Amino acid sequence: MSYNLLEGKKGIIFGALDEKSIAWKVAMRAKEEGAEFVLTNAPLAMRMGEINKLAEACNAQIIPADATSVEDLENLFAKAQEILGGKIDFVLHSIGMSPNIRKGKSYGDLNYDWFMKTLDVSALSFHKVMHVAEKMDAMNEWGSVVALSYIAAQRVFPDYTDMSQAKALLESIARNYGYRLGLQKKIRVNTISQSPTKTTAGTGVGGFDVFYDYADKMSPLGNASAEACADYTITLFSDLTKMVTMQNLMHDGGFSSMGISEGVIDMIQK
Ligand code: NAI
């Protein structure tokens, strides 16, 4: 159902890899709500070509950019404004990658070059996106910037290894840039802390199926789906949440407020 919440708004959506991606669902919902936007992803990720289907469905253009490259981001913001015919109202940062997780390294055996890569791709890229947007004065007043986080920023999930630190850094960047962009242009910056979700990045984490089921049993509403995450993201891009900024917003079916649940007790007693 569409409410025209994003009528007339222009955006940049990072991170749609395939139709399971959270960014993919956000793009589809943003289109339904009347937004115009460009899609972007790392040049390597585009070789799979899936994003072309999304671009067609959303009547959106694709601009490749490695989010760790300031030069690529400058090109992206310049081209996006050209294509969309004006400044940007919303940005979705839906990017995460850890070479240590990919290679199955445990927390006590991390490769530090890879650790730096994890932080650069999954967190510093968020800083760089806002740095470029600010320097180029590329966003409209009352714009909205959202990145996706995970509760391992606050609690221990052993298999999430260096991504836990990346998410803590990401959330801190949201607060600090939120202050800066809020003062300058009333732009709000938030992170959404999402339930485990069956995507390429999500299922790459060791033991994913177990903590997916655990979180589902622990949460009174169950795990939040990627579609529900897209709905929530749309509200944050809309004018209905203009005064929400510098927050890490839990979108987890209640998981973060739980100690133990009957569902989990049943699981253990079995
Ligand atoms: P996904 O694998 O579909 O998306 C990750 C995206 O990051 C991909 O499109 C990938 O190409 C992009 N990316 C990687 N390196 C990049 C670079 N250098 N420059 C530009 N883009 C790059 O997976 P998902 O789950 O949709 O991930 C989106 C966000 O949601 C990530 O920040 C992830 O950590 C977060 N998240 C995911 C959860 C899950 O369980 N799937 C739970 C909570 C948060």
Coordinates of C-alpha atoms and ligand atoms in Angstrom, one line a residue, residues 14-18 20-24 40-46 65-69 93-97 102 117 120-122 125 147-151 160 163 167 170 192-203 205 208 211-212 226 229, ligand 1:
F14 CA 23.6 2.0 -1.6
G15 CA 23.9 -1.7 -1.3
A16 CA 21.3 -3.6 -3.4
L17 CA 23.1 -6.7 -4.4
D18 CA 20.2 -9.1 -5.2
K20 CA 17.2 -10.6 -0.8
S21 CA 19.1 -7.4 0.0
I22 CA 17.5 -5.0 2.5
A23 CA 18.5 -2.1 0.1
W24 CA 16.5 -3.9 -2.7
T40 CA 24.8 2.4 -6.4
N41 CA 27.0 -0.5 -5.5
A42 CA 30.7 -1.4 -5.7
P43 CA 31.8 -2.1 -9.3
L44 CA 32.7 -5.7 -8.4
A45 CA 29.3 -6.4 -6.9
M46 CA 27.6 -5.2 -10.2
A65 CA 30.9 3.6 -6.6
D66 CA 33.2 1.9 -4.2
A67 CA 32.0 3.4 -0.9
T68 CA 35.5 3.5 0.5
S69 CA 36.7 5.8 -2.3
H93 CA 23.8 3.2 3.5
S94 CA 23.2 -0.5 3.4
I95 CA 26.8 -1.8 3.2
G96 CA 28.7 -4.4 5.2
M97 CA 31.5 -6.7 4.6
R102 CA 34.3 -14.4 4.9
K117 CA 39.1 -3.4 5.5
D120 CA 36.7 0.9 6.1
V121 CA 33.9 -0.8 4.1
S122 CA 31.3 -1.2 6.9
S125 CA 32.4 4.5 4.3
A147 CA 22.5 3.3 7.8
L148 CA 21.8 -0.3 8.9
S149 CA 23.3 -1.7 12.1
Y150 CA 23.1 -4.8 14.3
I151 CA 22.9 -5.3 18.0
Y160 CA 30.1 -11.5 14.4
M163 CA 31.8 -6.6 12.4
K167 CA 28.8 -1.5 13.8
L170 CA 29.0 3.1 12.4
I192 CA 18.4 1.1 12.2
S193 CA 19.4 -1.9 14.3
Q194 CA 17.8 -4.7 12.3
S195 CA 17.0 -8.3 13.3
P196 CA 19.0 -11.1 11.7
T197 CA 17.8 -11.3 8.0
K198 CA 18.5 -13.9 5.4
T199 CA 20.6 -12.0 2.9
T200 CA 24.1 -12.6 1.4
A201 CA 25.8 -10.6 4.1
G202 CA 23.6 -12.0 6.9
T203 CA 23.9 -15.7 6.1
V205 CA 28.1 -15.0 9.4
F208 CA 23.6 -17.6 11.3
F211 CA 21.1 -17.1 16.0
Y212 CA 18.3 -16.4 13.5
A226 CA 13.7 -7.2 5.3
C229 CA 12.8 -2.9 7.6
Ligands
NAI1 P1 23.7 -7.7 1.2 O1 24.9 -8.6 1.1 O2 22.6 -7.9 0.3 O3 24.2 -6.2 1.2 C1 25.5 -5.7 1.5 C2 26.0 -4.8 0.4 O4 27.2 -4.1 0.7 C3 26.1 -5.5 -0.9 O5 25.3 -4.9 -1.9 C4 27.6 -5.2 -1.3 O6 27.9 -5.2 -2.7 C5 27.8 -3.9 -0.6 N1 29.2 -3.5 -0.5 C6 30.2 -4.3 0.0 N2 31.4 -3.6 -0.1 C7 31.1 -2.4 -0.7 C8 31.9 -1.3 -1.1 N3 33.2 -1.3 -0.9 N4 31.3 -0.2 -1.7 C9 29.9 -0.2 -1.8 N5 29.1 -1.3 -1.5 C10 29.7 -2.3 -0.9 O7 23.2 -7.9 2.7 P2 22.2 -7.0 3.7 O8 21.9 -7.9 4.8 O9 21.1 -6.5 2.9 O10 23.2 -5.9 4.3 C11 22.8 -4.5 4.3 C12 23.2 -3.9 5.6 O11 22.3 -4.4 6.6 C13 24.6 -4.2 6.1 O12 25.1 -3.0 6.7 C14 24.4 -5.2 7.1 O13 25.5 -5.3 8.0 C15 23.1 -4.7 7.7 N6 22.4 -5.7 8.6 C16 22.2 -7.0 8.1 C17 21.6 -7.9 8.9 C18 21.4 -9.3 8.4 O14 21.2 -10.2 9.2 N7 21.3 -9.5 7.1 C19 21.2 -7.6 10.3 C20 21.5 -6.2 10.7 C21 22.1 -5.3 9.9

